[in-house]
């Protein structure tokens, strides 16, 4: 079939222009293909890939696909309010933008575009330690910021990052605990993935970045940088050390086991995030939708509402957000879909992704008989049967 030029679409009027693909998108999922068409194979694989055989990457989606909500009826849903609070930050949706490194890989404005879109959407934006824009410039967008912290070999550098996060007005400190070493991300290794010279971790000492730019045959330069910068000796004692040095609410991200979540809460965490790093760390780790109920039961049973339970890894739609909250989460972190929007259309693309997610979630609330988040939390869930061979992408 012959492809028409962009200004000769098949509309009723001859010569009518085809709609802008960003504004024409009807679902969050539509942005995956939009991003794939503009990104190189190497960048697409860096964003979408997982560790090893990618069992956990696929399992995350499969688990959310099997969450079945039992809807209620005859509730007044003429106005559904999805607003609430996440870790003390007001949120127009029960959503925060997840930390993702090096966002200028996907668009020249990178983190600045995403932060502005998050601000306009009324949801918190999590600044990565490995942001390609300094945290101070991101804070200047006016977004509600959380700062995500990796545990570095240099404790002085850790403390410097925390103090900078406090100085810019970050409302939470998100401590990632599931990267003692980087997972074997085979797609990156096959590409010999390395950062372009113009992209660096802008919050870190530039002198330590050289290994991230040096291509290695059958290896990942980013993994090499991680191995040199991150501390595999990171333990619970370090969290105690950190709690003594900052008053920021602490979010511990990267937990799956209920006992670990309880330990984090005992050490003063304001929230825990059930996460397997989007399937990019331990291949074969439990999917987050499967781990979530056990963590919720343990934390809520011991700490009530004083420690929120959030979840990420596999959220792709408003229906997934509804399912996550029905399973007991207070909110979700959204990662890859926001990067799809960034690649497809910069700030406008990110804003459209968050807008569509909100539309999908409010629609799902109405159909489930839920006028507010409290009603969503009361929903019951069951599990759909697994259809072997089904497409979870």
Short mmCIF file of C-alpha atoms in Angstrom, two decimals:
data_model
loop_
_atom_site.label_atom_id
_atom_site.label_comp_id
_atom_site.label_asym_id
_atom_site.label_seq_id
_atom_site.Cartn_x
_atom_site.Cartn_y
_atom_site.Cartn_z
CA UNK A 1 0.00 0.00 0.00
CA UNK A 2 1.39 3.41 -0.95
CA UNK A 3 2.07 5.66 2.00
CA UNK A 4 0.66 9.17 1.53
CA UNK A 5 2.74 12.22 2.42
CA UNK A 6 1.96 13.77 5.79
CA UNK A 7 -0.09 16.56 4.21
CA UNK A 8 -2.28 14.20 2.17
CA UNK A 9 -4.16 12.13 4.69
CA UNK A 10 -7.33 10.21 3.93
CA UNK A 11 -9.72 12.77 5.44
CA UNK A 12 -12.93 13.91 3.72
CA UNK A 13 -11.32 17.12 2.48
CA UNK A 14 -8.63 16.82 -0.17
CA UNK A 15 -5.30 18.08 1.09
CA UNK A 16 -6.32 17.93 4.77
CA UNK A 17 -3.30 17.57 7.02
CA UNK A 18 -2.82 14.41 9.03
CA UNK A 19 -3.28 14.97 12.77
CA UNK A 20 -0.26 15.43 15.00
CA UNK A 21 0.47 11.88 16.24
CA UNK A 22 1.03 13.07 19.81
CA UNK A 23 -2.35 14.77 20.10
CA UNK A 24 -4.02 11.99 18.09
CA UNK A 25 -2.90 9.23 20.47
CA UNK A 26 -5.86 7.65 22.25
CA UNK A 27 -4.05 5.61 24.90
CA UNK A 28 -0.81 5.55 26.84
CA UNK A 29 0.10 2.37 24.97
CA UNK A 30 -0.02 4.23 21.64
CA UNK A 31 3.14 6.08 22.63
CA UNK A 32 5.26 2.93 22.62
CA UNK A 33 5.12 2.70 18.84
CA UNK A 34 5.52 6.46 18.43
CA UNK A 35 8.74 6.31 20.45
CA UNK A 36 10.01 3.25 18.65
CA UNK A 37 9.74 5.00 15.30
CA UNK A 38 11.98 7.90 16.37
CA UNK A 39 14.57 6.12 18.54
CA UNK A 40 17.52 4.14 17.25
CA UNK A 41 17.43 0.39 17.89
CA UNK A 42 20.21 0.85 20.45
CA UNK A 43 18.30 3.51 22.42
CA UNK A 44 15.01 1.63 22.18
CA UNK A 45 16.67 -1.47 23.60
CA UNK A 46 18.33 0.56 26.36
CA UNK A 47 14.91 1.88 27.39
CA UNK A 48 12.80 -1.23 26.90
CA UNK A 49 15.23 -4.03 27.70
CA UNK A 50 15.50 -6.10 30.85
CA UNK A 51 18.02 -8.40 32.43
CA UNK A 52 18.93 -11.89 31.30
CA UNK A 53 16.17 -13.69 29.42
CA UNK A 54 13.79 -10.87 30.43
CA UNK A 55 11.46 -13.20 32.32
CA UNK A 56 10.75 -10.59 34.99
CA UNK A 57 10.29 -7.86 32.37
CA UNK A 58 7.57 -9.94 30.71
CA UNK A 59 6.27 -11.22 34.04
CA UNK A 60 5.61 -7.68 35.32
CA UNK A 61 3.21 -7.03 32.45
CA UNK A 62 1.68 -10.48 32.63
CA UNK A 63 0.95 -10.07 36.34
CA UNK A 64 -0.82 -6.73 35.86
CA UNK A 65 -2.73 -8.16 32.91
CA UNK A 66 -4.07 -10.88 35.22
CA UNK A 67 -5.26 -8.48 37.94
CA UNK A 68 -9.06 -8.58 37.75
CA UNK A 69 -11.01 -5.93 39.67
CA UNK A 70 -14.49 -6.74 40.98
CA UNK A 71 -16.47 -3.56 40.18
CA UNK A 72 -19.21 -2.07 42.32
CA UNK A 73 -22.40 -0.54 40.92
CA UNK A 74 -25.05 2.07 41.73
CA UNK A 75 -22.58 4.52 43.19
CA UNK A 76 -22.76 8.19 42.21
CA UNK A 77 -19.79 8.55 39.88
CA UNK A 78 -20.91 11.79 38.23
CA UNK A 79 -17.66 13.25 39.60
CA UNK A 80 -14.64 11.04 40.26
CA UNK A 81 -11.80 12.60 42.24
CA UNK A 82 -8.40 10.91 41.71
CA UNK A 83 -6.45 13.39 43.86
CA UNK A 84 -4.61 12.46 47.03
CA UNK A 85 -1.27 12.67 48.78
CA UNK A 86 1.92 10.68 48.13
CA UNK A 87 4.59 10.79 50.83
CA UNK A 88 3.12 14.09 51.99
CA UNK A 89 3.15 15.66 48.52
CA UNK A 90 -0.18 16.65 46.96
CA UNK A 91 -0.84 14.63 43.81
CA UNK A 92 -3.60 15.21 41.28
CA UNK A 93 -3.33 11.50 40.46
CA UNK A 94 -1.98 8.64 42.62
CA UNK A 95 1.10 8.76 40.39
CA UNK A 96 4.68 10.03 40.57
CA UNK A 97 7.13 10.09 37.68
CA UNK A 98 9.73 7.41 38.36
CA UNK A 99 13.47 8.15 38.36
CA UNK A 100 15.08 7.33 35.01
CA UNK A 101 18.68 8.11 34.16
CA UNK A 102 20.04 10.20 31.30
CA UNK A 103 16.75 11.51 29.89
CA UNK A 104 18.52 13.73 27.37
CA UNK A 105 19.17 10.52 25.46
CA UNK A 106 15.54 10.71 24.34
CA UNK A 107 15.11 14.45 23.77
CA UNK A 108 17.41 17.46 23.92
CA UNK A 109 15.48 19.01 26.85
CA UNK A 110 15.48 15.74 28.77
CA UNK A 111 14.58 16.04 32.44
CA UNK A 112 13.48 19.67 32.07
CA UNK A 113 10.71 18.71 29.64
CA UNK A 114 9.51 15.85 31.85
CA UNK A 115 9.58 17.95 35.03
CA UNK A 116 7.53 20.73 33.41
CA UNK A 117 4.97 18.19 32.20
CA UNK A 118 4.79 16.67 35.68
CA UNK A 119 4.30 20.12 37.21
CA UNK A 120 1.46 20.91 34.79
CA UNK A 121 -0.11 17.52 35.54
CA UNK A 122 0.12 18.02 39.30
CA UNK A 123 2.21 14.93 40.05
CA UNK A 124 5.64 14.62 41.74
CA UNK A 125 8.75 14.24 39.60
CA UNK A 126 11.61 12.06 40.86
CA UNK A 127 15.06 13.41 40.00
CA UNK A 128 17.57 10.63 39.35
CA UNK A 129 21.07 10.63 40.80
CA UNK A 130 22.05 9.93 37.17
CA UNK A 131 20.03 12.81 35.74
CA UNK A 132 21.56 14.39 32.62
CA UNK A 133 20.49 17.84 33.92
CA UNK A 134 21.58 19.21 37.32
CA UNK A 135 18.97 18.89 40.03
CA UNK A 136 19.01 22.64 40.65
CA UNK A 137 17.87 23.35 37.07
CA UNK A 138 15.12 20.75 37.36
CA UNK A 139 13.84 22.29 40.60
CA UNK A 140 13.67 25.66 38.84
CA UNK A 141 10.87 24.31 36.61
CA UNK A 142 8.52 24.53 39.60
CA UNK A 143 7.86 20.79 39.72
CA UNK A 144 7.28 19.03 43.02
CA UNK A 145 10.54 17.11 43.24
CA UNK A 146 11.65 13.97 45.00
CA UNK A 147 15.32 13.06 44.78
CA UNK A 148 16.35 9.49 44.01
CA UNK A 149 19.62 8.41 45.63
CA UNK A 150 21.97 5.62 44.61
CA UNK A 151 24.44 4.57 47.31
CA UNK A 152 27.89 5.59 46.08
CA UNK A 153 31.25 4.25 47.22
CA UNK A 154 32.10 7.78 48.38
CA UNK A 155 29.92 8.60 51.42
CA UNK A 156 30.96 12.22 51.18
CA UNK A 157 29.43 12.35 47.72
CA UNK A 158 26.26 10.72 49.08
CA UNK A 159 25.94 13.35 51.79
CA UNK A 160 26.60 16.13 49.26
CA UNK A 161 23.74 14.87 47.06
CA UNK A 162 21.40 14.72 50.05
CA UNK A 163 22.27 18.25 51.12
CA UNK A 164 21.76 19.54 47.57
CA UNK A 165 18.38 17.78 47.45
CA UNK A 166 17.40 19.50 50.69
CA UNK A 167 18.60 22.87 49.37
CA UNK A 168 16.42 22.68 46.23
CA UNK A 169 13.32 21.87 48.28
CA UNK A 170 12.92 18.18 47.47
CA UNK A 171 9.95 16.79 49.35
CA UNK A 172 11.24 13.22 49.68
CA UNK A 173 14.40 11.18 49.36
CA UNK A 174 13.93 8.00 47.30
CA UNK A 175 16.66 5.53 48.18
CA UNK A 176 17.13 2.79 45.57
CA UNK A 177 18.29 -0.43 47.24
CA UNK A 178 18.17 -3.06 44.48
CA UNK A 179 21.33 -2.16 42.54
CA UNK A 180 24.32 -3.49 44.51
CA UNK A 181 25.55 -4.37 41.02
CA UNK A 182 23.84 -3.78 37.68
CA UNK A 183 21.84 -6.62 36.16
CA UNK A 184 23.11 -8.36 33.03
CA UNK A 185 21.23 -6.35 30.42
CA UNK A 186 22.02 -8.38 27.36
CA UNK A 187 20.57 -5.99 24.82
CA UNK A 188 22.97 -3.28 25.99
CA UNK A 189 25.87 -5.72 26.03
CA UNK A 190 25.19 -6.85 22.48
CA UNK A 191 25.14 -3.24 21.30
CA UNK A 192 28.24 -2.35 23.32
CA UNK A 193 26.12 0.49 24.70
CA UNK A 194 27.89 3.68 25.81
CA UNK A 195 26.75 7.21 26.50
CA UNK A 196 27.35 9.83 23.81
CA UNK A 197 30.02 12.41 24.74
CA UNK A 198 27.37 15.09 25.31
CA UNK A 199 25.47 13.08 27.93
CA UNK A 200 26.72 12.73 31.49
CA UNK A 201 25.46 12.31 35.05
CA UNK A 202 25.18 16.03 35.73
CA UNK A 203 24.82 15.61 39.51
CA UNK A 204 28.11 13.73 39.86
CA UNK A 205 31.77 14.58 39.49
CA UNK A 206 32.46 14.68 35.75
CA UNK A 207 35.86 13.09 36.18
CA UNK A 208 34.28 9.79 37.17
CA UNK A 209 32.18 9.56 33.99
CA UNK A 210 34.86 8.51 31.50
CA UNK A 211 34.06 4.79 31.72
CA UNK A 212 30.41 5.44 30.77
CA UNK A 213 31.54 6.84 27.40
CA UNK A 214 34.02 4.13 26.43
CA UNK A 215 32.52 1.42 24.23
CA UNK A 216 33.46 -2.14 25.12
CA UNK A 217 32.84 -5.04 22.77
CA UNK A 218 30.10 -7.29 24.18
CA UNK A 219 29.81 -5.08 27.25
CA UNK A 220 27.92 -2.07 28.62
CA UNK A 221 29.86 1.09 29.42
CA UNK A 222 27.02 2.21 31.71
CA UNK A 223 27.39 -1.03 33.67
CA UNK A 224 31.12 -0.39 33.94
CA UNK A 225 30.46 3.09 35.35
CA UNK A 226 27.95 1.66 37.82
CA UNK A 227 30.47 -0.93 39.01
CA UNK A 228 33.04 1.78 39.70
CA UNK A 229 30.66 4.28 41.33
CA UNK A 230 28.08 2.25 43.32
CA UNK A 231 28.79 0.51 46.64
CA UNK A 232 27.93 -3.23 46.67
CA UNK A 233 28.58 -3.20 50.44
CA UNK A 234 25.41 -1.10 51.02
CA UNK A 235 23.45 -2.45 54.06
CA UNK A 236 20.73 -1.55 56.55
CA UNK A 237 23.39 0.13 58.71
CA UNK A 238 23.87 2.69 55.94
CA UNK A 239 20.16 3.52 56.04
CA UNK A 240 20.49 4.13 59.79
CA UNK A 241 23.47 6.42 59.05
CA UNK A 242 21.41 8.29 56.46
CA UNK A 243 18.39 8.74 58.76
CA UNK A 244 20.64 10.51 61.25
CA UNK A 245 21.71 13.04 58.62
CA UNK A 246 18.52 14.16 56.91
CA UNK A 247 15.03 15.11 57.89
CA UNK A 248 13.59 14.44 54.44
CA UNK A 249 10.86 11.77 54.28
CA UNK A 250 12.58 8.56 53.23
CA UNK A 251 11.18 6.30 50.50
CA UNK A 252 12.91 2.92 50.17
CA UNK A 253 12.61 1.70 46.58
CA UNK A 254 13.35 -1.77 45.26
CA UNK A 255 11.71 -4.13 47.78
CA UNK A 256 9.74 -7.32 47.16
CA UNK A 257 9.95 -9.25 50.45
CA UNK A 258 7.55 -8.30 53.27
CA UNK A 259 10.33 -8.64 55.87
CA UNK A 260 12.46 -6.09 54.02
CA UNK A 261 9.53 -3.69 53.82
CA UNK A 262 8.92 -4.06 57.56
CA UNK A 263 12.60 -3.39 58.29
CA UNK A 264 12.49 -0.23 56.17
CA UNK A 265 9.39 0.98 58.00
CA UNK A 266 10.99 0.22 61.36
CA UNK A 267 13.91 2.43 60.34
CA UNK A 268 11.54 5.32 59.72
CA UNK A 269 10.65 5.04 56.04
CA UNK A 270 7.63 7.14 55.10
CA UNK A 271 7.01 4.81 52.15
CA UNK A 272 8.35 1.72 50.44
CA UNK A 273 8.22 1.00 46.71
CA UNK A 274 7.58 -2.56 45.60
CA UNK A 275 9.86 -2.66 42.58
CA UNK A 276 12.15 -4.95 40.61
CA UNK A 277 13.68 -2.06 38.65
CA UNK A 278 11.38 -2.70 35.71
CA UNK A 279 12.80 -6.20 35.23
CA UNK A 280 16.31 -4.78 34.75
CA UNK A 281 18.02 -6.36 37.78
CA UNK A 282 17.45 -9.98 38.92
CA UNK A 283 15.96 -11.93 36.04
CA UNK A 284 13.38 -14.25 37.54
CA UNK A 285 12.49 -11.92 40.41
CA UNK A 286 8.84 -11.94 41.45
CA UNK A 287 6.58 -9.59 39.43
CA UNK A 288 5.56 -6.54 41.40
CA UNK A 289 1.80 -7.15 41.16
CA UNK A 290 2.40 -10.57 42.74
CA UNK A 291 4.66 -9.23 45.52
CA UNK A 292 2.49 -6.20 46.33
CA UNK A 293 -0.31 -7.79 48.43
CA UNK A 294 2.15 -9.48 50.81
CA UNK A 295 4.06 -6.24 51.37
CA UNK A 296 0.82 -4.30 51.93
CA UNK A 297 -0.43 -6.86 54.46
CA UNK A 298 2.83 -6.74 56.42
CA UNK A 299 3.32 -2.97 56.43
CA UNK A 300 -0.31 -1.98 57.00
CA UNK A 301 -0.66 -4.59 59.72
CA UNK A 302 2.28 -3.18 61.66
CA UNK A 303 2.29 0.50 60.75
CA UNK A 304 -1.18 1.37 59.43
CA UNK A 305 -1.12 4.42 57.17
CA UNK A 306 2.11 5.85 58.61
CA UNK A 307 4.12 4.06 55.90
CA UNK A 308 2.70 4.12 52.39
CA UNK A 309 3.24 1.29 49.93
CA UNK A 310 3.90 2.34 46.34
CA UNK A 311 4.58 0.13 43.31
CA UNK A 312 6.26 0.36 39.92
CA UNK A 313 7.49 -1.96 37.14
CA UNK A 314 4.85 -2.73 34.55
CA UNK A 315 2.33 0.13 34.91
CA UNK A 316 1.11 0.96 31.40
CA UNK A 317 -2.46 2.30 31.74
CA UNK A 318 -5.05 3.86 33.99
CA UNK A 319 -6.56 0.40 34.43
CA UNK A 320 -3.19 -0.77 35.81
CA UNK A 321 -3.25 2.12 38.30
CA UNK A 322 -6.75 1.06 39.40
CA UNK A 323 -5.58 -2.53 39.81
CA UNK A 324 -2.51 -1.49 41.80
CA UNK A 325 -4.59 0.57 44.21
CA UNK A 326 -7.15 -2.19 44.53
CA UNK A 327 -4.28 -4.51 45.51
CA UNK A 328 -3.43 -2.09 48.33
CA UNK A 329 -0.93 0.40 46.91
CA UNK A 330 -1.26 4.08 47.78
CA UNK A 331 0.12 5.05 44.41
CA UNK A 332 2.38 4.08 41.51
CA UNK A 333 5.60 5.29 39.91
CA UNK A 334 5.42 5.61 36.12
CA UNK A 335 8.63 5.22 34.15
CA UNK A 336 8.94 3.92 30.60
CA UNK A 337 5.65 5.37 29.28
CA UNK A 338 6.78 8.89 30.24
CA UNK A 339 9.99 8.31 28.29
CA UNK A 340 7.90 7.18 25.30
CA UNK A 341 6.16 10.54 25.48
CA UNK A 342 9.47 12.39 25.81
CA UNK A 343 10.90 10.68 22.73
CA UNK A 344 7.74 11.15 20.70
CA UNK A 345 7.12 14.81 21.47
CA UNK A 346 9.23 16.33 24.23
CA UNK A 347 7.27 18.16 26.90
CA UNK A 348 4.03 17.92 24.90
CA UNK A 349 4.48 14.17 24.56
CA UNK A 350 5.06 13.71 28.30
CA UNK A 351 2.07 15.90 29.09
CA UNK A 352 -0.12 13.88 26.73
CA UNK A 353 0.97 10.59 28.33
CA UNK A 354 0.11 11.88 31.81
CA UNK A 355 -3.16 13.37 30.57
CA UNK A 356 -4.20 10.10 28.95
CA UNK A 357 -3.24 8.16 32.06
CA UNK A 358 -5.48 10.47 34.09
CA UNK A 359 -8.36 10.05 31.62
CA UNK A 360 -7.97 6.27 31.67
CA UNK A 361 -7.82 6.16 35.46
CA UNK A 362 -10.86 8.39 36.00
CA UNK A 363 -12.82 6.35 33.45
CA UNK A 364 -11.81 3.13 35.21
CA UNK A 365 -12.84 4.63 38.56
CA UNK A 366 -16.30 5.43 37.21
CA UNK A 367 -16.84 1.99 35.69
CA UNK A 368 -15.67 0.36 38.93
CA UNK A 369 -18.15 2.44 40.98
CA UNK A 370 -15.50 4.52 42.74
CA UNK A 371 -16.01 8.27 43.24
CA UNK A 372 -12.72 8.66 45.14
CA UNK A 373 -9.50 6.87 46.07
CA UNK A 374 -10.96 5.52 49.30
CA UNK A 375 -13.55 3.63 47.26
CA UNK A 376 -10.81 2.29 44.97
CA UNK A 377 -8.94 0.97 48.01
CA UNK A 378 -12.05 -0.99 49.04
CA UNK A 379 -12.33 -2.83 45.72
CA UNK A 380 -11.81 -6.56 45.69
CA UNK A 381 -9.57 -8.28 43.18
CA UNK A 382 -9.14 -11.76 41.79
CA UNK A 383 -6.75 -13.26 39.26
CA UNK A 384 -7.54 -13.94 35.64
CA UNK A 385 -6.32 -17.26 34.24
CA UNK A 386 -3.01 -17.20 32.42
CA UNK A 387 -3.36 -17.76 28.67
CA UNK A 388 -0.06 -19.27 27.59
CA UNK A 389 1.43 -17.61 24.57
CA UNK A 390 -0.51 -14.37 25.01
CA UNK A 391 1.22 -11.11 24.08
CA UNK A 392 2.16 -9.08 27.18
CA UNK A 393 3.97 -6.29 25.37
#
